Short mmCIF file of C-alpha atoms in Angstrom, two decimals:
data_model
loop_
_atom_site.label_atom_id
_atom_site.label_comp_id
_atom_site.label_asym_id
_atom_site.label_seq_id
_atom_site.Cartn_x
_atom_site.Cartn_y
_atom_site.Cartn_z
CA UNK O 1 75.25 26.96 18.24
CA UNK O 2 72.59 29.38 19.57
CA UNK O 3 69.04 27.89 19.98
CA UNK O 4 66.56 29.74 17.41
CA UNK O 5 64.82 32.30 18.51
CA UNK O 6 61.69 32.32 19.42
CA UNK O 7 58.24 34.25 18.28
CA UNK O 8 56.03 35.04 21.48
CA UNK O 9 53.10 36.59 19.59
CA UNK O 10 53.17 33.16 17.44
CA UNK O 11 52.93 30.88 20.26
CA UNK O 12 50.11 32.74 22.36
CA UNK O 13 48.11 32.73 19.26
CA UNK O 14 48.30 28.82 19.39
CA UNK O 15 48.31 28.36 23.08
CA UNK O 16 45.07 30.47 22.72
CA UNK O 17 43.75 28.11 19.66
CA UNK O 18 43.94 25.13 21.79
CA UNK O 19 42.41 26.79 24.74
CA UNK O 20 39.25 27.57 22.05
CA UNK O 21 39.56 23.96 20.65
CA UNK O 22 39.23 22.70 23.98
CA UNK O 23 36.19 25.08 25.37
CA UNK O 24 34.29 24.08 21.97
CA UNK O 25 34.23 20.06 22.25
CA UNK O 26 31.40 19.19 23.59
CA UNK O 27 31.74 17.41 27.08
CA UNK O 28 28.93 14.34 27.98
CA UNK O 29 29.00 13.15 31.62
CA UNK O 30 28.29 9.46 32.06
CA UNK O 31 24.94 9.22 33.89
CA UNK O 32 24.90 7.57 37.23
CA UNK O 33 23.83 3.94 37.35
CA UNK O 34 20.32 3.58 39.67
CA UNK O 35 20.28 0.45 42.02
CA UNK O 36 17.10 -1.30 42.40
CA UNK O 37 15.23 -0.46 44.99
CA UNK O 38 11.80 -3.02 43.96
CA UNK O 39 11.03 -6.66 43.98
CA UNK O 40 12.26 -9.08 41.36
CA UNK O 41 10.77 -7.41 37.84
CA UNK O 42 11.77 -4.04 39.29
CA UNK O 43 15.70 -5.38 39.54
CA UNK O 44 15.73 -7.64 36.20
CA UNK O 45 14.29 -4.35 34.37
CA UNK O 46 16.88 -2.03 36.13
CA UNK O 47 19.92 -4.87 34.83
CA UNK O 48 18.53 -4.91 31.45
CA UNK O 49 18.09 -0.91 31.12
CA UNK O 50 21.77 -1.06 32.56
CA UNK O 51 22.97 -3.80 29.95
CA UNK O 52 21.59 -2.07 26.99
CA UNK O 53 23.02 1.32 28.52
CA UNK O 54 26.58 -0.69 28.41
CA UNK O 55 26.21 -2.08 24.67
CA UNK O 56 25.11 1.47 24.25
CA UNK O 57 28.08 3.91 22.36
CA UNK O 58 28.19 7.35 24.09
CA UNK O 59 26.82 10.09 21.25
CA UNK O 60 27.57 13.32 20.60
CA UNK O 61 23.30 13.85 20.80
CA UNK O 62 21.57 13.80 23.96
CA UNK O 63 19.49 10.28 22.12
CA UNK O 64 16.97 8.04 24.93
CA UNK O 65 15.72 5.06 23.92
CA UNK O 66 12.68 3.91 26.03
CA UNK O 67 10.67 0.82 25.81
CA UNK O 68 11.52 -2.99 25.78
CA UNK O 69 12.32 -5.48 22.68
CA UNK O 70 10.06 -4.37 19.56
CA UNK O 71 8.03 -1.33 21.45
CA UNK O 72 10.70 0.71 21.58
CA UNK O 73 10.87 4.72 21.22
CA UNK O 74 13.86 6.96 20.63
CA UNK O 75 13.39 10.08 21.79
CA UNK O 76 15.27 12.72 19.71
CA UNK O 77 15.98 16.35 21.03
CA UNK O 78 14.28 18.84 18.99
CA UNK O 79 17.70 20.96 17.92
CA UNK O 80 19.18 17.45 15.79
CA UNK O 81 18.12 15.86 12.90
CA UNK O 82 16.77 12.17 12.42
CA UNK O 83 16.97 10.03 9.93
CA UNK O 84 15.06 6.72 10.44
CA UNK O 85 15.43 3.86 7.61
CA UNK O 86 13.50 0.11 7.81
CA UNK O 87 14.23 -2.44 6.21
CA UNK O 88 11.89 -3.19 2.57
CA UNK O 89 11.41 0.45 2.70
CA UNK O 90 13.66 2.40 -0.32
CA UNK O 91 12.86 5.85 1.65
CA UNK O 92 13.33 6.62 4.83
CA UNK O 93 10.05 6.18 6.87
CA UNK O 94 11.36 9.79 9.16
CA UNK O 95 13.41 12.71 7.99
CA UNK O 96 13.67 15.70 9.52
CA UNK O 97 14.32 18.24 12.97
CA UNK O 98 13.72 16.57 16.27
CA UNK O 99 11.27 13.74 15.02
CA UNK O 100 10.74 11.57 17.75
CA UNK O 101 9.57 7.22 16.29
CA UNK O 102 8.55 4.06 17.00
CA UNK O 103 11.58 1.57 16.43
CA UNK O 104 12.21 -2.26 15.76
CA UNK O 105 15.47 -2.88 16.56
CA UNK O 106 15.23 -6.18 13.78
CA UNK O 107 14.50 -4.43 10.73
CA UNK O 108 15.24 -0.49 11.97
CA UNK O 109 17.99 1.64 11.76
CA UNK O 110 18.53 5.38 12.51
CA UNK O 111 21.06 8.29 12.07
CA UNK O 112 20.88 10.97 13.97
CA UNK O 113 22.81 14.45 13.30
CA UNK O 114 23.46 17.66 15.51
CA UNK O 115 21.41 20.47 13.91
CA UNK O 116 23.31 23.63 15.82
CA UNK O 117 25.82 25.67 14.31
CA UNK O 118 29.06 24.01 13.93
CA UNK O 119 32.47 25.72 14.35
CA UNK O 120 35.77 24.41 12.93
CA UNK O 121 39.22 26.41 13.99
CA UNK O 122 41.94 27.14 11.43
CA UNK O 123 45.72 27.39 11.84
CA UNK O 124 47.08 27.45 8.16
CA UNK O 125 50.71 27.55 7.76
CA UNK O 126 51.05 29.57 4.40
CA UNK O 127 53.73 30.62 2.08
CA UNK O 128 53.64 34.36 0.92
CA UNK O 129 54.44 35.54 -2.25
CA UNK O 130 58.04 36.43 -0.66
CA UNK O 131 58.32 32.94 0.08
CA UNK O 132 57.96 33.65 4.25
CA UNK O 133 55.79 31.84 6.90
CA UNK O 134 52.73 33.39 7.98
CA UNK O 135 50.52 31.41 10.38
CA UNK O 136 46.53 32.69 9.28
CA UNK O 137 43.69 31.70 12.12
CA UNK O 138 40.41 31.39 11.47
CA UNK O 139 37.52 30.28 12.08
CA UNK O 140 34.41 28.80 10.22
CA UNK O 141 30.94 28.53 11.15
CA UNK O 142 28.26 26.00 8.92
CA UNK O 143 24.97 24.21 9.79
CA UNK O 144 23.22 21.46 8.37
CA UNK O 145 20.38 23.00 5.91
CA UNK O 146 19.03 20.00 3.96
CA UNK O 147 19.67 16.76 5.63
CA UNK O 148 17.59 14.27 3.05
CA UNK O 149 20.89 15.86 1.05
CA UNK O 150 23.49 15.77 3.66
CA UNK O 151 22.89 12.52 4.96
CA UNK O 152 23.32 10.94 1.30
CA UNK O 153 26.68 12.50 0.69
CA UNK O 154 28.38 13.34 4.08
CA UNK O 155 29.69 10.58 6.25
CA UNK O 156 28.31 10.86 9.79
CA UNK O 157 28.65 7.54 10.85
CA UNK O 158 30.72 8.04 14.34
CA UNK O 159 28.27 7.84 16.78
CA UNK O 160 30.81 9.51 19.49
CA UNK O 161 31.29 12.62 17.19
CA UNK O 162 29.19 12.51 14.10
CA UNK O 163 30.18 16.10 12.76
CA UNK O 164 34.09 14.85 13.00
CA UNK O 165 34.32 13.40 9.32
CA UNK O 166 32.62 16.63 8.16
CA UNK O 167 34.91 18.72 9.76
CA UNK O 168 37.86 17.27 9.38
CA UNK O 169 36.69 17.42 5.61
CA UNK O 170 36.09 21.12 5.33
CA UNK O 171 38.81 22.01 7.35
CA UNK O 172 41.12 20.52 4.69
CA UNK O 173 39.64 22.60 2.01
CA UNK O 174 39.55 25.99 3.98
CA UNK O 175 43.22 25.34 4.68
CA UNK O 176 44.07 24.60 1.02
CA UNK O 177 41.85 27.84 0.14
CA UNK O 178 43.62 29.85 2.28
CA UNK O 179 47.05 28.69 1.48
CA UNK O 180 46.58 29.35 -2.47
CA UNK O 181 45.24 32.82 -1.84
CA UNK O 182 48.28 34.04 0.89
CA UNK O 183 50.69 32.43 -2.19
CA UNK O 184 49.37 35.91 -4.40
CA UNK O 185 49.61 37.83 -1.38
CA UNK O 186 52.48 39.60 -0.15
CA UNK O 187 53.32 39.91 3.62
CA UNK O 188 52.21 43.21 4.59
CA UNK O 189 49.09 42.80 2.33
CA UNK O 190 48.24 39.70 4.58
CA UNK O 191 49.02 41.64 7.72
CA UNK O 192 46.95 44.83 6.42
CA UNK O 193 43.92 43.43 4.48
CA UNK O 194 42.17 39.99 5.53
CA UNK O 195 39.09 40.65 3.47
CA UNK O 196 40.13 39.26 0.29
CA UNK O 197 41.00 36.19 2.27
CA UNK O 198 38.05 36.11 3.31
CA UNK O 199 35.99 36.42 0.11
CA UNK O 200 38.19 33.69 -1.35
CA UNK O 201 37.88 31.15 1.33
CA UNK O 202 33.82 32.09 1.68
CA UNK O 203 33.65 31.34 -2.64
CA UNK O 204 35.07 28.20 -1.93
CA UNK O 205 33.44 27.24 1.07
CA UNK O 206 29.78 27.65 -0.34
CA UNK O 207 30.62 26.26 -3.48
CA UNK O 208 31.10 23.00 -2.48
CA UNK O 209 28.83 23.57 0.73
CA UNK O 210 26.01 24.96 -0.74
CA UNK O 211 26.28 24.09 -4.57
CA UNK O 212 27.57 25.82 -7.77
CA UNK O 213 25.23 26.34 -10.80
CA UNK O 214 27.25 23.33 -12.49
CA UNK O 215 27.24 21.36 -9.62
CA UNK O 216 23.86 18.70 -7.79
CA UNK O 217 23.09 21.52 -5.18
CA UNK O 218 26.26 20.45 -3.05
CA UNK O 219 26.61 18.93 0.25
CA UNK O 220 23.17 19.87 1.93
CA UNK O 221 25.20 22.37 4.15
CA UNK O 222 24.98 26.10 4.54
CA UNK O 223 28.04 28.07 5.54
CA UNK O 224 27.26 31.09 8.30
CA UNK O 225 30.05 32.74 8.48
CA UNK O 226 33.47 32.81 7.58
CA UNK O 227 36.19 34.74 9.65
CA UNK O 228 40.34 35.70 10.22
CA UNK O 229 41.45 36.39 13.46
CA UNK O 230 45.09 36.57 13.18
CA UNK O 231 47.89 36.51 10.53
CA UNK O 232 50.75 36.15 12.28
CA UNK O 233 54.87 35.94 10.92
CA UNK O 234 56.35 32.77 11.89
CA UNK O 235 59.96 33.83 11.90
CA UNK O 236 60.38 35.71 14.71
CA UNK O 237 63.60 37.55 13.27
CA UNK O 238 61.14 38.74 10.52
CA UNK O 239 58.37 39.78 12.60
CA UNK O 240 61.16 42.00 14.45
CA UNK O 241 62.14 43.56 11.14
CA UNK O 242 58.81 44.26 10.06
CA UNK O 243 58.44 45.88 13.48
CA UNK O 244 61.71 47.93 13.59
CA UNK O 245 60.69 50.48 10.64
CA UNK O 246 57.81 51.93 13.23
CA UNK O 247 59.50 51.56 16.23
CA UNK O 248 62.50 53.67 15.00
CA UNK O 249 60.60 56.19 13.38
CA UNK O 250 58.25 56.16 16.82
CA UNK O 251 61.69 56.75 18.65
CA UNK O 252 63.16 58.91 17.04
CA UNK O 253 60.13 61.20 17.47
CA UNK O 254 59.74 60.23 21.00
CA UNK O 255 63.42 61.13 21.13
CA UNK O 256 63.07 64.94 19.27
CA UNK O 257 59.79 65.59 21.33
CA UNK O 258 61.70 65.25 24.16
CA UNK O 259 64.69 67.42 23.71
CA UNK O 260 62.20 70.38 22.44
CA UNK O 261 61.08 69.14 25.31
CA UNK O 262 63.86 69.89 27.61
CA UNK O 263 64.91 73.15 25.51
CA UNK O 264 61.56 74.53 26.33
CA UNK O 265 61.50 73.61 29.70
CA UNK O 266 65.14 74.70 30.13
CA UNK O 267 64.43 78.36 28.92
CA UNK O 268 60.45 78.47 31.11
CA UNK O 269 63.02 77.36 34.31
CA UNK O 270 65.33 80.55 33.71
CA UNK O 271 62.56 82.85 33.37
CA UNK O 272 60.78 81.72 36.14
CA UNK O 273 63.85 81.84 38.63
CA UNK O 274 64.06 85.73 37.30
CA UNK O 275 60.82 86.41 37.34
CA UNK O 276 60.57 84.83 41.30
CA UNK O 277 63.34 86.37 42.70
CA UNK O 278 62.00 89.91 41.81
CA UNK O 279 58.68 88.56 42.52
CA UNK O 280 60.19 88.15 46.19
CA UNK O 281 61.48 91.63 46.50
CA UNK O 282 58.03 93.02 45.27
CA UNK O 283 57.00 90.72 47.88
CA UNK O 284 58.98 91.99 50.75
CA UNK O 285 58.55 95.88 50.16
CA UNK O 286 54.67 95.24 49.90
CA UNK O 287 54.72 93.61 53.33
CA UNK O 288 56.17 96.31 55.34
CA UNK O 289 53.97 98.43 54.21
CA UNK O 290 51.24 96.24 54.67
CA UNK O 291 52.76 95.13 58.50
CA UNK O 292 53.09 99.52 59.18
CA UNK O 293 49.19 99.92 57.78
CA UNK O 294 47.68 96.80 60.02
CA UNK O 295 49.52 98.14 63.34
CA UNK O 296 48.29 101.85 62.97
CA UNK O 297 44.54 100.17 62.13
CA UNK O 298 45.04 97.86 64.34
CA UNK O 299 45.66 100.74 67.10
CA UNK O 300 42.71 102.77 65.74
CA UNK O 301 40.73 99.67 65.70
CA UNK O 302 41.53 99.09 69.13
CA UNK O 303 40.59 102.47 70.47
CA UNK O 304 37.33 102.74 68.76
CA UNK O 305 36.45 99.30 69.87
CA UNK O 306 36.97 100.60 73.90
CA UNK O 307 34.81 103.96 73.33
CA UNK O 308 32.12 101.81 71.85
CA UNK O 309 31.97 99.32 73.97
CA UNK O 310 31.86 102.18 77.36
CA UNK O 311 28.52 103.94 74.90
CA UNK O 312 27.05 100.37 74.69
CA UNK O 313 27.50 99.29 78.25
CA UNK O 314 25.75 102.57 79.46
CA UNK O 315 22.89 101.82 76.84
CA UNK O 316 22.68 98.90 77.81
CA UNK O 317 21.80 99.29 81.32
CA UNK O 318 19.68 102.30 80.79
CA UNK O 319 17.87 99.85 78.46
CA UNK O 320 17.63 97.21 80.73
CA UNK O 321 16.32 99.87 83.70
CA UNK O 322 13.42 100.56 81.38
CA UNK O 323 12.82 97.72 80.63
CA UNK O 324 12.42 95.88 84.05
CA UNK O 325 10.12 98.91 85.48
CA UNK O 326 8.12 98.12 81.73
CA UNK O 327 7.83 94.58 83.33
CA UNK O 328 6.90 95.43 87.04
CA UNK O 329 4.09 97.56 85.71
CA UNK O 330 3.32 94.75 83.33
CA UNK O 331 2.97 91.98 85.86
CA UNK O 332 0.69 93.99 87.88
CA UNK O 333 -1.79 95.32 85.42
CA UNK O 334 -1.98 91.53 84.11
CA UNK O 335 -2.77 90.86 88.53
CA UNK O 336 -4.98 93.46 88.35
CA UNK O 337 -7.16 92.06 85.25
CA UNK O 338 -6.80 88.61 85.99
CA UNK O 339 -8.41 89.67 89.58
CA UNK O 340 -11.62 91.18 87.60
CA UNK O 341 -11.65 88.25 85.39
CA UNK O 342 -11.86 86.34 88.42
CA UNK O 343 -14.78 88.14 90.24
CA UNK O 344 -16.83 87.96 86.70
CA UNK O 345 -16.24 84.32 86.12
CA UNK O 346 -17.57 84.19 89.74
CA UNK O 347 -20.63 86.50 89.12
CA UNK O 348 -21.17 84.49 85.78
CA UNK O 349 -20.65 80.95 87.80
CA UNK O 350 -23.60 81.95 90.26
CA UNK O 351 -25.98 83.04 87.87
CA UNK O 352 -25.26 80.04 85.75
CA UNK O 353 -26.26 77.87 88.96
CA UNK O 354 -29.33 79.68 89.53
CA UNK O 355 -30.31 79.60 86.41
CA UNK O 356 -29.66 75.72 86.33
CA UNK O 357 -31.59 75.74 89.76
CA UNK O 358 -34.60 77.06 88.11
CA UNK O 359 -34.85 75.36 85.16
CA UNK O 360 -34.15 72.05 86.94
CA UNK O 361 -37.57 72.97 89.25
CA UNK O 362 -39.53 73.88 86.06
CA UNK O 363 -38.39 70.56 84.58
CA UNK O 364 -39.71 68.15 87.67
CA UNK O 365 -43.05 70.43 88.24
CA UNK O 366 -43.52 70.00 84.78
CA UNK O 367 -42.86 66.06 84.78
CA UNK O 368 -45.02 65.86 87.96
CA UNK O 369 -47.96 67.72 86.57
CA UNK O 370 -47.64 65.72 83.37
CA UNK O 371 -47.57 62.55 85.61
CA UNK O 372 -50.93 63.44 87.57
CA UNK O 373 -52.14 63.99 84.21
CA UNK O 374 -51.40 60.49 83.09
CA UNK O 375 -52.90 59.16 85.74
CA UNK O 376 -55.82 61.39 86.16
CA UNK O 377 -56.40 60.04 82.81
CA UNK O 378 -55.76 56.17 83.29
CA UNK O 379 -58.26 56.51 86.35
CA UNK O 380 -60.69 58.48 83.86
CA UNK O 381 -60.17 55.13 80.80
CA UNK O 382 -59.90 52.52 83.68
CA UNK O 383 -63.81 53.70 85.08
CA UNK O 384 -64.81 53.87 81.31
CA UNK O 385 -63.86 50.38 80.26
CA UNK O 386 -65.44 48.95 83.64
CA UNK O 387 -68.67 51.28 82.92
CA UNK O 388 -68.64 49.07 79.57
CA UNK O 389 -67.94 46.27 80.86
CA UNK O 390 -70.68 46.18 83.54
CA UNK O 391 -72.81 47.11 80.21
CA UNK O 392 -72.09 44.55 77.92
CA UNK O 393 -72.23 41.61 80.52
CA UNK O 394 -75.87 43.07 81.27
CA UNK O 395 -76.76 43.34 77.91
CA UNK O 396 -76.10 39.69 77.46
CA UNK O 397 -78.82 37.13 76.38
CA UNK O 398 -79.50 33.86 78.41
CA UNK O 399 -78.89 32.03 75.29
CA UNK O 400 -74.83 33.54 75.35
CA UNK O 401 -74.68 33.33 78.89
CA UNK O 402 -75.54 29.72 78.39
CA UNK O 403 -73.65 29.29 75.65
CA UNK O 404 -70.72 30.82 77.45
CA UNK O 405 -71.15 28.03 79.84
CA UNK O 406 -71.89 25.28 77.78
CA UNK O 407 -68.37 25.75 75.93
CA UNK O 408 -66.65 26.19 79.40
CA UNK O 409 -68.03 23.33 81.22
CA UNK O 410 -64.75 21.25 79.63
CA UNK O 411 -62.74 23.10 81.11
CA UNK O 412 -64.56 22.99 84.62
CA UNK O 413 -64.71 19.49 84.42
CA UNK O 414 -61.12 18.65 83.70
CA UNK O 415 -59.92 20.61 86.79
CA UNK O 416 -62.60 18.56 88.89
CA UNK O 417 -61.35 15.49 91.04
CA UNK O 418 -61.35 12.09 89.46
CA UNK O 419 -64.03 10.72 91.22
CA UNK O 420 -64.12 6.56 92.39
CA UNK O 421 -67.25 6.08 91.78
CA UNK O 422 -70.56 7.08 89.51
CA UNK O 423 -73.57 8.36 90.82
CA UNK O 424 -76.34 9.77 88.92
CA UNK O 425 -77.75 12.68 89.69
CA UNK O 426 -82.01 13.08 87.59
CA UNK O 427 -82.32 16.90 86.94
CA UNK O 428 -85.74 16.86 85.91
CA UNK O 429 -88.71 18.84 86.30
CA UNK O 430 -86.81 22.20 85.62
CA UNK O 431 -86.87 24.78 82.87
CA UNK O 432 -83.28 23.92 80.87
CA UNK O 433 -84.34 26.67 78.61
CA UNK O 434 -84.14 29.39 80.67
CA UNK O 435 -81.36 30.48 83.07
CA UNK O 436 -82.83 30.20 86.82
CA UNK O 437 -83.27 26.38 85.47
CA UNK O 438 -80.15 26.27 84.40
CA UNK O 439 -78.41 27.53 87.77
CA UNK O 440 -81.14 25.51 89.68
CA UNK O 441 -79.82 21.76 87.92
CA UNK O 442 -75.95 22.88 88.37
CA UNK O 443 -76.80 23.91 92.19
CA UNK O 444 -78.48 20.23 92.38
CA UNK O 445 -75.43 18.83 90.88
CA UNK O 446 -73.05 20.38 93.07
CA UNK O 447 -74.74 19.46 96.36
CA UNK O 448 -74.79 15.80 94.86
CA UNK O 449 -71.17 16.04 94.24
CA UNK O 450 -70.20 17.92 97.65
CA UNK O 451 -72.57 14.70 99.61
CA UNK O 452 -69.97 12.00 98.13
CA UNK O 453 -67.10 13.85 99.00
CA UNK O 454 -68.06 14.80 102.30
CA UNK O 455 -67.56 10.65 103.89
CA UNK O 456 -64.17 10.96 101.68
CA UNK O 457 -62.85 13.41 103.70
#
């Protein structure tokens, strides 16, 4: 018996299914348990955390419960939906999109529900209407759009994968849906034309997703997007003989295209193998004439070339006579004027010294005459203010002049010796109002003063 034979296309379409299937499911890594690092409430926290992480189910939502015994929060990500129920309480206390709550684990319970799209692969083994196997892959995409009415009618009570149920659900009845449609259909309509698959299996889908107008507004779901990817033969004998119609009719053209082909090319050969043989002759003729014409120019060329180059040497060095008596004559007229340039920089240099000469002399008679100046008149206000001087002190009163002295005598007695001992010195019988009285009792005091110092020293 030979083994059946085998469709390729058909089973890289599924190989490439499961390779989707598997890239979809959404992968959770266990988080790493922490070792206690603290003292004794630190540890006994860090083993109760860890025992409640244990009784804990792995979900499909990213769900953290903080908080110990009756203050604890769940933290809910803000892309699923929540549903949070309490006991005595005939409504749910939170519905809606990433609603974070206070919860008693006692008299609490909670649902919560992916709110992202959702994507659920299709490989429906159909019947045709010729009664052959066509595998149809698809795809269809649905999100949760009221969940007060999802959660009521839909079962998503596996914590692990709470959409499973769901799917598993609607993947029945987009199979069914597209099964009865490819039963109308004929094979190379469902090869040709997905699009009325696709409007059948979207009718369906919403109906029962989204509600009819006879229906209680369906499921709570709304369906994004429905697609085909492939509709594929299952026999593979069949899916050769649907093939085999094209591919002969492509080969035989292939197959005429290339013998008017070959005819063409044939007859384009032949003429060119003519037309290059007396192409070579033409050739041949042309280059001796051509080879005759170069060697007489070439001899021409040559003998010009020596007559010009005898004219151009004798230019040359006639040329190059005038030229170097041009530069000896030149050199020495530039001698000659850099000689006179010399002698007048010289002549310029001198005069410029003198001149400096002179003005220096100017400049120091006329600093020394304006010095003898200044001091001619310094002398002149120097005798003035003396002059005053002399005439203010002799304009002075008695009474200032004793005044004067009467306000200095402080200061003459502080820079007097500290004397050991008191004596008393009677100025009386003088005039104290006048000045020769006044002189006459300081002269008495100072010869008192000058006696008891005198056995001192």
């Amino acid at each position: 018996m030979t083994s059946p034979e085998r469709n390729a296309y058909l089973d890289q379409v599924i190989s490439q299914q499961s390779q989707l299937e598997q890239d979809l499911r959404v992968k959770k890594a266990a988080a790493p348990a922490r070792g206690g690092g603290g003292g004794d409430d630190t540890s006994g926290r860090a083993r109760r955390a860890a025992a409640d992480a244990a009784m804990t189910p792995p979900t499909a939502v990213d769900v953290r419960v903080t908080g110990v015994g009756p203050w604890k929060t769940v933290l809910v990500p803000p892309n699923a939906f929540v549903v949070h129920t309490r006991r005595g309480h005939a409504q749910p206390l939170h519905l809606g999109l990433g609603v974070s709550f206070r919860y008693r684990s006692r008299t609490d319970s909670y649902l919560v529900v992916p709110g992202t799209m959702q994507t659920i692969l299709l490989n429906a083994f159909c019947i045709c209407r010729e009664l052959q196997g066509v595998l149809v892959q698809a795809y269809v995409q649905w999100i949760v759009q009221d969940i007060a009415t999802a959660y009521r009618k839909l079962d998503f009570g596996d914590a692990s994968d709470p959409m499973r149920l769901v799917n598993l659900q609607l993947k029945e009845q987009a199979e069914a849906a597209i099964k009865d449609k490819v039963a109308t259909m004929s094979v190379h309509e469902v090869l040709s034309d997905k699009q009325p698959i696709i409007e059948e299996l979207t009718a369906r889908l919403r109906g029962v997703a989204e509600g009819a107008d006879d229906s209680d507004h369906g499921l709570g779901l709304r369906i994004v997007t429905v697609q085909i990817k492939e509709a594929v033969v299952t026999s593979a004998r069949l899916w050769e003989n649907l093939q085999k119609p094209f591919r002969s009719e492509q080969s035989q053209l292939a197959r005429l295209a290339e013998l008017g082909a070959q005819e063409i090319v044939t007859g384009r050969e032949l003429a060119a193998d003519r037309l290059d043989q007396l192409q070579r002759l033409e050739n041949d003729r042309e280059l001796t004439d051509l080879r005759a014409r170069n060697a007489a120019a070439a001899f021409d060329r040559d003998a010009a070339e020596k007559l010009r180059r005898g004219e151009r040497e004798q230019t040359d060095a006639r040329a190059l006579a005038t030229q170097t008596t041009e530069t000896t004559l030149h050199s020495l007229r530039l001698e000659q004027q850099r000689h006179e340039l010399e002698a007048e920089a010289g002549r310029l240099r001198l005069e410029l010294e003198h001149a400096l000469q002179r003005l220096k002399l100017d400049h120091e008679l006329t600093v020394a005459q304006a010095r003898a100046d200044t001091a001619h008149a310094t002398a002149l206000l120097e005798l003035e203010r003396d002059r005053v001087s002399r005439e203010i002190a002799n304009d002075r009163s008695p009474a200032a002049i004793q005044a004067e002295l009467i306000a200095n005598l402080p200061q003459i007695v502080s820079k007097l010796p500290k004397p050991d001992e008191l004596r008393t010195v009677n100025l009386s019988g003088t005039d104290s109002t006048s000045l020769a009285g006044i002189v006459t009792e300081l002269t008495a005091a100072i010869t008192a003063i000058r006696a008891a110092v005198a056995p001192r020293e």
